[in-house]
Coordinates of C-alpha atoms and ligand atoms in Angstrom, one line a residue:
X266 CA 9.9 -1.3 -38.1
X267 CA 10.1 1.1 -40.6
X268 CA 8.0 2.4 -43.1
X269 CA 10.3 2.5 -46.2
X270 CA 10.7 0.6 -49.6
X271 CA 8.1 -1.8 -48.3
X272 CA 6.9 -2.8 -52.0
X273 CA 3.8 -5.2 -50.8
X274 CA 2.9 -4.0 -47.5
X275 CA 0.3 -1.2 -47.0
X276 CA 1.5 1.0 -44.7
X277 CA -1.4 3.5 -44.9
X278 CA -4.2 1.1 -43.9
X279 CA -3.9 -0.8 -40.2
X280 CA -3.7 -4.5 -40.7
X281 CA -5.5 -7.4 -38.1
X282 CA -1.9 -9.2 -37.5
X283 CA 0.3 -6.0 -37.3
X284 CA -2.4 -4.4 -34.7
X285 CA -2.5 -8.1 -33.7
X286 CA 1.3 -7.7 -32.9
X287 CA 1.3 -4.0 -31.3
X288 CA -1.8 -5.7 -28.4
X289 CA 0.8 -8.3 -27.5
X290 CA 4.2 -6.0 -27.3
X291 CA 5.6 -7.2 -30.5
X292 CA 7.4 -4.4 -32.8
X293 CA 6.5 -5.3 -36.5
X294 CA 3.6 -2.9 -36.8
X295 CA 3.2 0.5 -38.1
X296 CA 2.1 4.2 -36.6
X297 CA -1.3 3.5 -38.9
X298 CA -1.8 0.1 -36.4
X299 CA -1.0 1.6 -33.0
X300 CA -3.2 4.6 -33.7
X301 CA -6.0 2.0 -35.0
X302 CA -5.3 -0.3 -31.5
X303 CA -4.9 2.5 -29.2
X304 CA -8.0 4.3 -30.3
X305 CA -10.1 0.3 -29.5
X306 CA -7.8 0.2 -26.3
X307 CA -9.1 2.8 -25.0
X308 CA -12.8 2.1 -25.0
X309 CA -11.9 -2.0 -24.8
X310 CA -8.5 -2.3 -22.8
X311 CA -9.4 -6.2 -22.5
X312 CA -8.4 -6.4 -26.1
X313 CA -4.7 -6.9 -25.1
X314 CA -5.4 -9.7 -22.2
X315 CA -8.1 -11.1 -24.7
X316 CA -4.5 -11.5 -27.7
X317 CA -2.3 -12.6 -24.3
X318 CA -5.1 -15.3 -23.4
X319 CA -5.9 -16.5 -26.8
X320 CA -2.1 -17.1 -28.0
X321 CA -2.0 -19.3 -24.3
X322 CA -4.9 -21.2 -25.4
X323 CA -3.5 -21.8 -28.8
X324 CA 0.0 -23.0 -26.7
X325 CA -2.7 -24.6 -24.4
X326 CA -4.7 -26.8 -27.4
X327 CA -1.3 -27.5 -29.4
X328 CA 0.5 -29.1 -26.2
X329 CA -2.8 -31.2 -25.5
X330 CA -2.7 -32.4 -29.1
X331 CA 1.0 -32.9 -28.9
X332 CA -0.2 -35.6 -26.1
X333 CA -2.6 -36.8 -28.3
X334 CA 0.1 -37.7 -30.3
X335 CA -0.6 -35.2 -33.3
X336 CA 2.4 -34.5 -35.0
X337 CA 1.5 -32.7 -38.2
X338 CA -0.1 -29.3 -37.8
X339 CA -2.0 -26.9 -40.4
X340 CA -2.0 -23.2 -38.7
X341 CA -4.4 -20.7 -40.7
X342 CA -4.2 -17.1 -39.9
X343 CA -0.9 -17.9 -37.6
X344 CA -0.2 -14.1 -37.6
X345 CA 3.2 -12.3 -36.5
X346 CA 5.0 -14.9 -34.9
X347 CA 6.2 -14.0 -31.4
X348 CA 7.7 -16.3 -28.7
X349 CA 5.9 -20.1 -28.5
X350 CA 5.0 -20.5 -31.9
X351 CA 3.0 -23.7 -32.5
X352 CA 6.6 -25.2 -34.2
X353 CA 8.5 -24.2 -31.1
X354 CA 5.6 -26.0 -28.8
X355 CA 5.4 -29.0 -30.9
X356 CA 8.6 -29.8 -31.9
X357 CA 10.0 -29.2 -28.1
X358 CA 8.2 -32.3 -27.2
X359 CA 8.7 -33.9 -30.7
X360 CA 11.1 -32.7 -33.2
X361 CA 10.0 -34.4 -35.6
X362 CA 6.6 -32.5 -36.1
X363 CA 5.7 -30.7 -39.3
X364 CA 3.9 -27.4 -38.8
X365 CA 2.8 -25.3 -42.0
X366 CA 1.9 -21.5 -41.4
X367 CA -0.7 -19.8 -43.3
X368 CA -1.5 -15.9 -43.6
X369 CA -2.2 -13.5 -46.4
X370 CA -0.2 -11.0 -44.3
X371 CA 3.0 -9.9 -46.0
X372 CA 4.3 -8.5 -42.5
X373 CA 3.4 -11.9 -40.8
X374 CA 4.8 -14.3 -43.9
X375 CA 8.5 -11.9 -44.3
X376 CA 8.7 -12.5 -39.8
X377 CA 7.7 -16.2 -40.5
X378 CA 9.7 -16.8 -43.0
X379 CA 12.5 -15.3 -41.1
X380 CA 11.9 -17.7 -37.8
X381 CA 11.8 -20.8 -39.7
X382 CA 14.8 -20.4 -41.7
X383 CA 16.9 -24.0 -41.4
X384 CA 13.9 -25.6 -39.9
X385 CA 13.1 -28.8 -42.3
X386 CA 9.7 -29.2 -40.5
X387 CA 8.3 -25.8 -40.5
X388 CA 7.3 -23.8 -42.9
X389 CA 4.7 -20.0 -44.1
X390 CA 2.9 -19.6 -46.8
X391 CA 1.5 -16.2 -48.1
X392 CA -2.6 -17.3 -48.8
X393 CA -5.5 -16.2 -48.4
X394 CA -6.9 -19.2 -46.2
X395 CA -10.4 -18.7 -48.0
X396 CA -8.9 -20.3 -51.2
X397 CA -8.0 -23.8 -49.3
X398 CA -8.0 -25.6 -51.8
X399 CA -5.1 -24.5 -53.7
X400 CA -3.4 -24.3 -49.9
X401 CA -4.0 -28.0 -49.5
X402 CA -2.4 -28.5 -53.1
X403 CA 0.4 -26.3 -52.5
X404 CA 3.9 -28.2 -52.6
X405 CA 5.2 -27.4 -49.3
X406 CA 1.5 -28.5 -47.5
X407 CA 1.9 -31.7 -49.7
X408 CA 5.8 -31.9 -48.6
X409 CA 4.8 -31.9 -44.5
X410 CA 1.1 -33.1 -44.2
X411 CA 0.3 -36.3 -44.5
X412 CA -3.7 -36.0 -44.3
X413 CA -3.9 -39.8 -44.2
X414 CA -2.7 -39.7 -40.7
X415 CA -4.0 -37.5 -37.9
X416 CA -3.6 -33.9 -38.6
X417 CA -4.4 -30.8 -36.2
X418 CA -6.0 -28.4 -37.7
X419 CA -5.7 -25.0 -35.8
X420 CA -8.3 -21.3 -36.5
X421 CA -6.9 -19.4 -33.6
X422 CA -7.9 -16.0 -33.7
X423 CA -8.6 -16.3 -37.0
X424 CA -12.2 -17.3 -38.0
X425 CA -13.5 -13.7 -37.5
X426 CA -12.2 -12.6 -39.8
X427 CA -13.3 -14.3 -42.8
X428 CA -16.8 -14.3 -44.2
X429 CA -19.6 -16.7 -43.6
X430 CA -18.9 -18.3 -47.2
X431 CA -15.3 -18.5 -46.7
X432 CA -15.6 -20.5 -42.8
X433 CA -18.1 -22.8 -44.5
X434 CA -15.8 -24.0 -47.7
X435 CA -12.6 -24.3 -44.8
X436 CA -14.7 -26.1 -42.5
X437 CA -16.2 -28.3 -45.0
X438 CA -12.7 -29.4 -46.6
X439 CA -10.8 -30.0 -43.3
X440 CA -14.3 -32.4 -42.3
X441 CA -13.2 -34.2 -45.6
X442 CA -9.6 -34.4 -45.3
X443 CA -9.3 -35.1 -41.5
X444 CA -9.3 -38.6 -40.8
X445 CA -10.6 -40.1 -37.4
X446 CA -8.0 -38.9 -34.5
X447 CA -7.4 -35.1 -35.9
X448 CA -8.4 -32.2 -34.1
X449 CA -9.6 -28.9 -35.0
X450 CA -8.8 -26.4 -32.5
X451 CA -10.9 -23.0 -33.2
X452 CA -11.0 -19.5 -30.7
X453 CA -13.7 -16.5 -31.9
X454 CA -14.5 -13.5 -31.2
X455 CA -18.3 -13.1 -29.8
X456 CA -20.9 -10.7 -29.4
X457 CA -23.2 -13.6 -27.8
X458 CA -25.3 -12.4 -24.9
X459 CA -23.0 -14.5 -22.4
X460 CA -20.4 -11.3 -23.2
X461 CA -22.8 -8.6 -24.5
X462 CA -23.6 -7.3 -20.8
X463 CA -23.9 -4.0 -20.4
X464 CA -23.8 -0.9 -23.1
X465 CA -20.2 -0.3 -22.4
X466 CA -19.7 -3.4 -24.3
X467 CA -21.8 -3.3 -27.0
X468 CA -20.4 0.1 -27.8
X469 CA -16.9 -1.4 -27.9
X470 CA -17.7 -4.4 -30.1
X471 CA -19.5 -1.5 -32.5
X472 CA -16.0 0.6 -32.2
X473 CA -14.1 -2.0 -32.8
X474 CA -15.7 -3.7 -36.1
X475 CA -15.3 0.0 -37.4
X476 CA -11.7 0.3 -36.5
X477 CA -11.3 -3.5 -38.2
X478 CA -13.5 -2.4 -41.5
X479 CA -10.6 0.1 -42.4
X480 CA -8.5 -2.8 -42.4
X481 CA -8.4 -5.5 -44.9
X482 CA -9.3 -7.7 -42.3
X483 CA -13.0 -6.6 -41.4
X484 CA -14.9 -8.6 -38.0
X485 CA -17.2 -11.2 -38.1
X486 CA -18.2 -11.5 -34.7
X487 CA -20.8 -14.8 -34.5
X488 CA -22.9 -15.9 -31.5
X489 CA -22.1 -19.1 -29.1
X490 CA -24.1 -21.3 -31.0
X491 CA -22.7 -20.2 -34.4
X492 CA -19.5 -21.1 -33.6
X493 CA -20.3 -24.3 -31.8
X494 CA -21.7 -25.4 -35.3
X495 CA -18.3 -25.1 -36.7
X496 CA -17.0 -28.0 -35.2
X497 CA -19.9 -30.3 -36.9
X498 CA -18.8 -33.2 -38.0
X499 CA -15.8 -33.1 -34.9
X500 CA -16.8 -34.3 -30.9
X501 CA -15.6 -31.6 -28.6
X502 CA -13.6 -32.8 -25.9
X503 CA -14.1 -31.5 -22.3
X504 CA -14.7 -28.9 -21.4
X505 CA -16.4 -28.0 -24.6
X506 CA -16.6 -24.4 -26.0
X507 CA -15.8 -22.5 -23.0
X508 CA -14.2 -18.8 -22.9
X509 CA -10.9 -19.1 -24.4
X510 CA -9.3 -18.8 -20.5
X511 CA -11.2 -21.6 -19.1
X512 CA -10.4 -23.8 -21.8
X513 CA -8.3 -26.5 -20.1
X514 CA -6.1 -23.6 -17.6
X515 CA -3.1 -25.0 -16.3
X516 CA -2.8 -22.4 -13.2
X517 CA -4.2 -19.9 -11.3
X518 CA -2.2 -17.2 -13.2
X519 CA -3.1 -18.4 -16.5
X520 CA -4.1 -14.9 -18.4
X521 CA -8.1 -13.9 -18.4
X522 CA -9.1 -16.5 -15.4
X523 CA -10.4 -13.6 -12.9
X524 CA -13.1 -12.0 -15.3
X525 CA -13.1 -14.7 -18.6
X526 CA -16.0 -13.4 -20.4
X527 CA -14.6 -9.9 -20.4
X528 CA -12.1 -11.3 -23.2
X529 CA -14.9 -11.8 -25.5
X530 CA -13.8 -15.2 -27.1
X531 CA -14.5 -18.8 -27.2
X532 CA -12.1 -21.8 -27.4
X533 CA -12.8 -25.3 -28.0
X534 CA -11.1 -28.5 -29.8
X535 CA -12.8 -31.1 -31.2
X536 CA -12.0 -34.5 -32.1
X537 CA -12.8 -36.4 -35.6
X538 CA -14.3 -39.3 -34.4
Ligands
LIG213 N1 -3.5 -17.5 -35.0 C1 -2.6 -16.4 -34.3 C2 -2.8 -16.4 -32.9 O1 -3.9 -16.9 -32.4 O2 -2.0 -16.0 -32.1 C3 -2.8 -15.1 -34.9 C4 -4.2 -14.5 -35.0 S1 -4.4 -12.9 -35.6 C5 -5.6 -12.3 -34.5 C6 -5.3 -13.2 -37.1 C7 -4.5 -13.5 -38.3 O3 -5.4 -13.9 -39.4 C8 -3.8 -12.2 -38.9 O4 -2.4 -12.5 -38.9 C9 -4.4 -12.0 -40.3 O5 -3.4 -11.5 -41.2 C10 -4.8 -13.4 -40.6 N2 -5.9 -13.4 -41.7 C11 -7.0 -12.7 -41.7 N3 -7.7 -13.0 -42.8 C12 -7.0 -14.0 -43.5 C13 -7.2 -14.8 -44.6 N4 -8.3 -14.6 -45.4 N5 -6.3 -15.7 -45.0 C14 -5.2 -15.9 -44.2 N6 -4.9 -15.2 -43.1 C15 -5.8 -14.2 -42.7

């Protein structure tokens, strides 16, 4: 990607999705986001297996719902879409299931809106996922999500990065709208004990929430329990919140399994009863 005549994207600050994009290979990110991601690479390498394993949970928690029979998705912070988007997942076992994308990324929104071009059942929206409310009002949500029926609700890598205020009023309105067979599917970063081990860590998780605060996007890393409490209101199904690797694997060779904490997230999804 280039960096010209690029009216609403800030090329001179790294951004979460673009670095986002850079840890899993993709090529819509900037010389500002590969500096930012090389310079946490190299005191947190994990990083990249911790984007590999948490995109294969999300593929992971959108297949189970699929079986659940959830056909309607809502996807905040969906990022840079690479290959097996929660559309392509869904709508490969059902074409008929709506998916709507939101990010307040104008990199991730121009790639998405690129992808879904001609698909009737998918669409992005350019938000910031704090003000939900005018999200769940907004034509195209109202157009593909029928919140009378099951809905899955995904916060895939996302969560972190918004403020405690922000998580609470999201939260609060998907527990109102969600009616008894949705799921909420969440992965977050942690600096819980479980992953805070040894200095070499903690110094990473400090690096890293600097590199983030030059971003618009700064890191809100929450304990275990913290992020547990999100999904009151929902029943976890088994195996509860679990590092994002263990969360349901479907082989030996799924990313993360030799040394899951290392990736420094959990993954759960919870049921509305
Ligand atoms: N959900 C995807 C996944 O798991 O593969 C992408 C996760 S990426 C790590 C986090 C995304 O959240 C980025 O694309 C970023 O732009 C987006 N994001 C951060 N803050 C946001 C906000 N307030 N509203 C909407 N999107 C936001």
């Amino acid at each position: 990607m280039t960096e010209s005549n690029l009216p609403d994207i800030d090329t001179t600050r790294p951004s979460a999705a673009r670095m986002y994009d850079y840890y899993l290979g993709g090529f819509h990110n900037f010389e500002v986001d590969r500096q930012a991601a090389d310079q946490l690479l190299k005191i947190y390498p994990q990083v990249r297996d911790s984007a590999v394993a948490n995109r294969a949970f999300m593929r992971r928690a959108v297949r189970f719902m699929v079986s659940q029979g959830i056909d309607q998705f809502l996807d905040l912070g969906s990022g840079i879409p690479t290959a097996g988007n929660v559309h392509e997942i869904a709508q490969a076992v059902n074409p008929d299931a709506r998916v709507v994308y939101v990010d307040i990324d104008p990199v991730a929104v121009a790639h998405g809106r690129a992808i879904l071009e001609g698909n009737e059942n998918a669409t992005v929206i350019q938000a910031d996922a704090r003000d939900i409310e005018q999200i769940i009002n907004h034509p195209d949500v109202q157009r593909l999500i029928d919140f009378s029926k099951p809905t899955g609700f995904l916060a895939v890598g996302f969560f972190y990065f918004v403020d405690d205020e922000g998580v609470k009023k999201i939260l609060e309105t998907f527990r109102s709208l969600a009616v008894s067979g949705s799921y909420l599917a969440i992965t977050h970063g942690s600096d819980d004990d479980e992953i805070i081990t040894n200095d070499r860590n903690r110094q990473a998780l400090d690096v890293a929430k600097k590199i983030y605060a030059r971003s618009p996007n700064p890191l809100y890393l929450r304990k275990k329990h913290e992020i547990e409490a999100m999904f009151e209101g929902w029943k976890l199904v088994e195996p509860g919140l679990v590092f994002v690797p263990l969360w349901r694997p479907e082989g030996e060779d799924d990313p993360g399994l030799d040394d899951p904490a290392a990736l420094g997230m959990y993954g759960g999804v919870g049921i509305k009863p």
